[in-house]
Amino acid sequence: MVELLPSILSADFAHLADQVAAAERGGGTVIHVDVMDGHFVPNITIGPPVVKCLRKVTKLPLDCHLMIENPDEFIPAFAEAGADWVSVHYEACRHLHRSLELIAGHGMKPGVVVNPATSVELLHEILPMVHHVLVMSVNPGFGGQKFIEFSLDKIRRLVQLRQELGLAFRIEVDGGVAHDTVARIVQAGADLLVAGNAVFGAGQPEADARALLAAAREAAGE
Ligand code: DX5
Ligand code: ZN
């Protein structure tokens, strides 16, 4: 079952509660929250205080994508704020196994993220620990970038690895998910679709979320 995860990075931050509600009415089932520190990525966004506020205005799971250095230092604060899923970058974790255990130990669903240049072959050992693998299909830091085509091969390889290892982790894709790419992404095997610009960019999140999800479901044969 494919799910749409509206990314609030492209939302109107002055009207976040309304924007999230609209994306939810359009069929979004998990809210994707991009956390950037200006070090791991060349942009700065939001942190636990905003997650805490979001927690009060939606019942949907909050999927926090940490694009930060030293994520271990902040994982307890995200748990405290009400995050449900937390993903950390392979490239930002010196001790990835420890970081994933820390997330799970705080009662949240752990995910690992790989940048476009990072091979999914590096993940074998930790795949049994994760709830989701997030494939970055753009270089992280900004919304509205062009989908990197070889991400489709990484998705297909993860489907294969999941089968070979007898696991059930979900495959999430983030970056450039839009009308012209969503069918191929779903057909490659991704089932968690993050979309920022395609949902919030034109100022009609409800209608645009609905249309994107419909296209995804059609491609998935659902
Ligand atoms: C980028 C973020 C994404 C971003 C995707 O670093 O991780 O979640 O919102 O934006 P779009 O969907 O506009 O490519
Ligand atoms: Zn993201």
Short mmCIF file of C-alpha atoms and ligand atoms in Angstrom, two decimals:
data_model
loop_
_atom_site.label_atom_id
_atom_site.label_comp_id
_atom_site.label_asym_id
_atom_site.label_seq_id
_atom_site.Cartn_x
_atom_site.Cartn_y
_atom_site.Cartn_z
CA MET A 1 0.00 0.00 0.00
CA VAL A 2 1.58 3.29 -1.07
CA GLU A 3 1.39 6.24 1.30
CA LEU A 4 1.92 9.95 0.73
CA LEU A 5 4.11 11.85 3.19
CA PRO A 6 3.68 15.58 2.64
CA SER A 7 6.94 17.38 3.42
CA ILE A 8 6.28 20.62 5.26
CA LEU A 9 9.56 22.06 3.97
CA SER A 10 7.58 23.62 1.12
CA ALA A 11 4.60 24.64 3.27
CA ASP A 12 3.74 28.14 4.46
CA PHE A 13 5.38 28.08 7.88
CA ALA A 14 3.18 30.92 9.11
CA HIS A 15 0.11 28.69 8.63
CA LEU A 16 1.54 25.30 9.39
CA ALA A 17 -1.49 23.81 11.16
CA ASP A 18 -3.81 24.70 8.26
CA GLN A 19 -1.32 23.44 5.70
CA VAL A 20 -0.93 20.11 7.47
CA ALA A 21 -4.71 19.74 7.82
CA ALA A 22 -5.16 20.39 4.10
CA ALA A 23 -2.50 17.85 3.14
CA GLU A 24 -4.19 15.35 5.44
CA ARG A 25 -7.59 15.94 3.80
CA GLY A 26 -5.87 15.31 0.47
CA GLY A 27 -4.78 11.86 1.64
CA GLY A 28 -1.42 12.39 3.36
CA THR A 29 -1.00 9.74 6.07
CA VAL A 30 2.38 10.66 7.62
CA ILE A 31 3.84 14.17 7.98
CA HIS A 32 7.46 14.46 6.85
CA VAL A 33 9.50 16.98 8.86
CA ASP A 34 12.87 18.06 7.47
CA VAL A 35 15.36 19.01 10.17
CA MET A 36 18.46 20.81 8.88
CA ASP A 37 21.35 22.26 10.86
CA GLY A 38 23.35 24.32 8.34
CA HIS A 39 26.31 21.93 8.73
CA PHE A 40 25.33 18.54 7.37
CA VAL A 41 23.33 20.35 4.68
CA PRO A 42 23.59 23.95 3.44
CA ASN A 43 20.25 25.07 4.88
CA ILE A 44 18.62 25.57 8.29
CA THR A 45 15.03 24.67 9.15
CA ILE A 46 13.35 23.61 12.35
CA GLY A 47 13.78 21.42 15.40
CA PRO A 48 11.98 19.91 18.39
CA PRO A 49 9.91 23.01 19.35
CA VAL A 50 8.08 22.91 16.02
CA VAL A 51 7.62 19.14 16.27
CA LYS A 52 6.07 19.72 19.68
CA CYS A 53 3.59 22.20 18.19
CA LEU A 54 2.77 19.93 15.25
CA ARG A 55 2.10 17.12 17.69
CA LYS A 56 -0.79 19.17 19.08
CA VAL A 57 -2.48 19.80 15.74
CA THR A 58 -2.34 16.41 14.01
CA LYS A 59 -2.76 12.78 14.95
CA LEU A 60 -0.74 11.61 11.95
CA PRO A 61 2.68 10.09 12.62
CA LEU A 62 5.50 12.66 12.43
CA ASP A 63 8.40 11.41 10.33
CA CYS A 64 11.48 13.42 11.31
CA HIS A 65 14.26 13.35 8.73
CA LEU A 66 17.38 14.50 10.55
CA MET A 67 19.85 16.19 8.22
CA ILE A 68 22.14 17.14 11.09
CA GLU A 69 25.58 16.38 12.49
CA ASN A 70 25.70 14.47 15.78
CA PRO A 71 22.08 13.28 15.63
CA ASP A 72 22.51 11.22 18.83
CA GLU A 73 22.62 14.45 20.83
CA PHE A 74 19.13 15.42 19.68
CA ILE A 75 17.25 12.10 19.50
CA PRO A 76 15.93 12.35 23.09
CA ALA A 77 14.58 15.85 22.40
CA PHE A 78 12.70 14.63 19.34
CA ALA A 79 11.19 11.80 21.37
CA GLU A 80 10.16 14.26 24.04
CA ALA A 81 8.60 16.53 21.41
CA GLY A 82 6.42 13.70 20.09
CA ALA A 83 8.22 12.42 16.99
CA ASP A 84 7.08 8.97 15.83
CA TRP A 85 9.59 8.05 13.16
CA VAL A 86 13.18 9.33 13.15
CA SER A 87 15.67 8.76 10.37
CA VAL A 88 19.38 9.50 10.45
CA HIS A 89 21.81 9.79 7.58
CA TYR A 90 24.32 7.02 7.01
CA GLU A 91 26.79 9.81 6.18
CA ALA A 92 26.24 11.66 9.47
CA CYS A 93 26.58 8.72 11.86
CA ARG A 94 29.95 7.49 13.02
CA HIS A 95 28.18 4.74 14.95
CA LEU A 96 25.04 4.10 12.97
CA HIS A 97 24.11 0.96 14.90
CA ARG A 98 24.20 2.95 18.13
CA SER A 99 22.10 5.77 16.68
CA LEU A 100 19.41 3.35 15.47
CA GLU A 101 19.33 1.65 18.86
CA LEU A 102 18.98 5.03 20.52
CA ILE A 103 15.96 5.90 18.35
CA ALA A 104 14.28 2.55 19.02
CA GLY A 105 15.15 2.83 22.71
CA HIS A 106 13.14 6.03 22.85
CA GLY A 107 10.11 4.25 21.47
CA MET A 108 10.35 5.69 17.94
CA LYS A 109 10.60 3.92 14.60
CA PRO A 110 14.19 4.06 13.32
CA GLY A 111 15.07 4.79 9.72
CA VAL A 112 18.33 5.13 7.83
CA VAL A 113 18.81 7.64 5.00
CA VAL A 114 21.28 7.40 2.13
CA ASN A 115 22.41 10.33 0.02
CA PRO A 116 22.42 9.88 -3.75
CA ALA A 117 26.15 9.02 -3.77
CA THR A 118 25.88 6.38 -1.03
CA SER A 119 25.37 2.78 -2.07
CA VAL A 120 22.59 0.75 -0.46
CA GLU A 121 25.05 -2.17 -0.33
CA LEU A 122 26.51 -0.49 2.77
CA LEU A 123 23.30 -1.13 4.68
CA HIS A 124 23.15 -4.96 4.80
CA GLU A 125 24.10 -5.35 8.46
CA ILE A 126 21.71 -2.77 9.84
CA LEU A 127 18.67 -3.53 7.65
CA PRO A 128 17.16 -5.83 10.31
CA MET A 129 17.10 -2.84 12.70
CA VAL A 130 15.20 -0.35 10.58
CA HIS A 131 11.55 0.38 10.09
CA HIS A 132 12.29 2.25 6.87
CA VAL A 133 15.11 3.03 4.48
CA LEU A 134 14.95 6.51 3.01
CA VAL A 135 16.49 6.86 -0.43
CA MET A 136 17.38 10.48 -1.16
CA SER A 137 16.59 11.10 -4.80
CA VAL A 138 18.06 14.63 -4.66
CA ASN A 139 20.98 15.97 -2.65
CA PRO A 140 19.43 16.96 0.66
CA GLY A 141 18.98 20.58 1.67
CA PHE A 142 16.29 22.07 -0.54
CA GLY A 143 12.88 21.35 -1.95
CA GLY A 144 11.93 21.55 -5.60
CA GLN A 145 15.01 19.84 -7.06
CA LYS A 146 15.15 17.47 -10.01
CA PHE A 147 14.73 13.74 -9.38
CA ILE A 148 17.98 11.78 -9.83
CA GLU A 149 17.14 8.86 -12.11
CA PHE A 150 19.57 6.27 -10.75
CA SER A 151 17.63 6.36 -7.48
CA LEU A 152 15.26 3.92 -9.18
CA ASP A 153 18.04 1.29 -9.28
CA LYS A 154 18.64 1.79 -5.56
CA ILE A 155 14.95 1.23 -4.84
CA ARG A 156 14.93 -1.96 -6.93
CA ARG A 157 18.04 -3.22 -5.14
CA LEU A 158 16.44 -2.58 -1.74
CA VAL A 159 13.37 -4.58 -2.79
CA GLN A 160 15.73 -7.42 -3.71
CA LEU A 161 17.66 -7.21 -0.44
CA ARG A 162 14.45 -7.13 1.57
CA GLN A 163 13.35 -10.32 -0.16
CA GLU A 164 16.73 -12.04 0.18
CA LEU A 165 17.02 -11.21 3.86
CA GLY A 166 13.38 -11.96 4.66
CA LEU A 167 12.75 -8.49 6.10
CA ALA A 168 9.81 -6.09 6.09
CA PHE A 169 11.32 -2.61 6.18
CA ARG A 170 9.55 0.02 4.13
CA ILE A 171 11.15 1.92 1.28
CA GLU A 172 10.78 5.69 1.37
CA VAL A 173 11.79 8.09 -1.39
CA ASP A 174 12.48 11.79 -0.90
CA GLY A 175 13.21 14.43 -3.52
CA GLY A 176 11.60 15.25 -6.84
CA VAL A 177 8.56 13.05 -6.26
CA ALA A 178 5.99 14.62 -8.60
CA HIS A 179 3.55 13.81 -11.36
CA ASP A 180 6.21 13.07 -13.93
CA THR A 181 8.21 10.72 -11.67
CA VAL A 182 5.79 9.10 -9.25
CA ALA A 183 4.70 6.19 -11.45
CA ARG A 184 8.28 5.03 -12.06
CA ILE A 185 9.12 5.42 -8.37
CA VAL A 186 6.18 3.29 -7.29
CA GLN A 187 6.83 0.69 -9.98
CA ALA A 188 10.44 0.40 -8.80
CA GLY A 189 9.06 -0.65 -5.41
CA ALA A 190 8.89 2.39 -3.12
CA ASP A 191 5.85 2.63 -0.89
CA LEU A 192 6.46 5.75 1.20
CA LEU A 193 6.42 8.83 -1.02
CA VAL A 194 7.68 12.13 0.37
CA ALA A 195 6.55 15.18 -1.57
CA GLY A 196 7.12 18.84 -0.72
CA ASN A 197 6.90 21.00 -3.77
CA ALA A 198 4.35 18.77 -5.51
CA VAL A 199 1.98 19.11 -2.53
CA PHE A 200 2.58 22.63 -1.19
CA GLY A 201 4.31 24.46 -4.04
CA ALA A 202 1.23 25.69 -5.89
CA GLY A 203 -0.74 26.77 -2.81
CA GLN A 204 -3.43 24.08 -3.04
CA PRO A 205 -2.15 21.25 -0.89
CA GLU A 206 -5.41 19.36 -0.57
CA ALA A 207 -6.07 19.06 -4.30
CA ASP A 208 -2.43 18.48 -5.19
CA ALA A 209 -1.93 15.80 -2.53
CA ARG A 210 -5.07 14.04 -3.73
CA ALA A 211 -3.99 14.08 -7.37
CA LEU A 212 -0.46 12.87 -6.62
CA LEU A 213 -1.69 10.04 -4.41
CA ALA A 214 -4.21 8.99 -7.05
CA ALA A 215 -1.44 8.81 -9.65
CA ALA A 216 0.72 6.77 -7.26
CA ARG A 217 -2.08 4.33 -6.48
CA GLU A 218 -2.89 3.88 -10.13
CA ALA A 219 0.76 3.09 -10.91
CA ALA A 220 0.80 0.61 -8.01
CA GLY A 221 -2.36 -1.05 -9.30
CA GLU A 222 -4.16 -0.31 -6.03
C1 DX5 B 1 15.20 17.80 0.90
C2 DX5 B 1 14.17 17.25 1.85
C3 DX5 B 1 12.90 16.87 1.21
C4 DX5 B 1 12.19 17.95 0.46
C5 DX5 B 1 11.70 17.32 -0.80
O1 DX5 B 1 16.42 17.84 1.50
O2 DX5 B 1 14.66 16.12 2.53
O3 DX5 B 1 12.02 16.25 2.14
O4 DX5 B 1 11.10 18.53 1.12
O5 DX5 B 1 11.22 18.30 -1.59
P1 DX5 B 1 10.58 18.08 -3.01
O6 DX5 B 1 9.45 17.11 -2.85
O7 DX5 B 1 10.12 19.45 -3.34
O8 DX5 B 1 11.66 17.56 -3.91
ZN ZN B 2 13.18 14.92 3.77
#
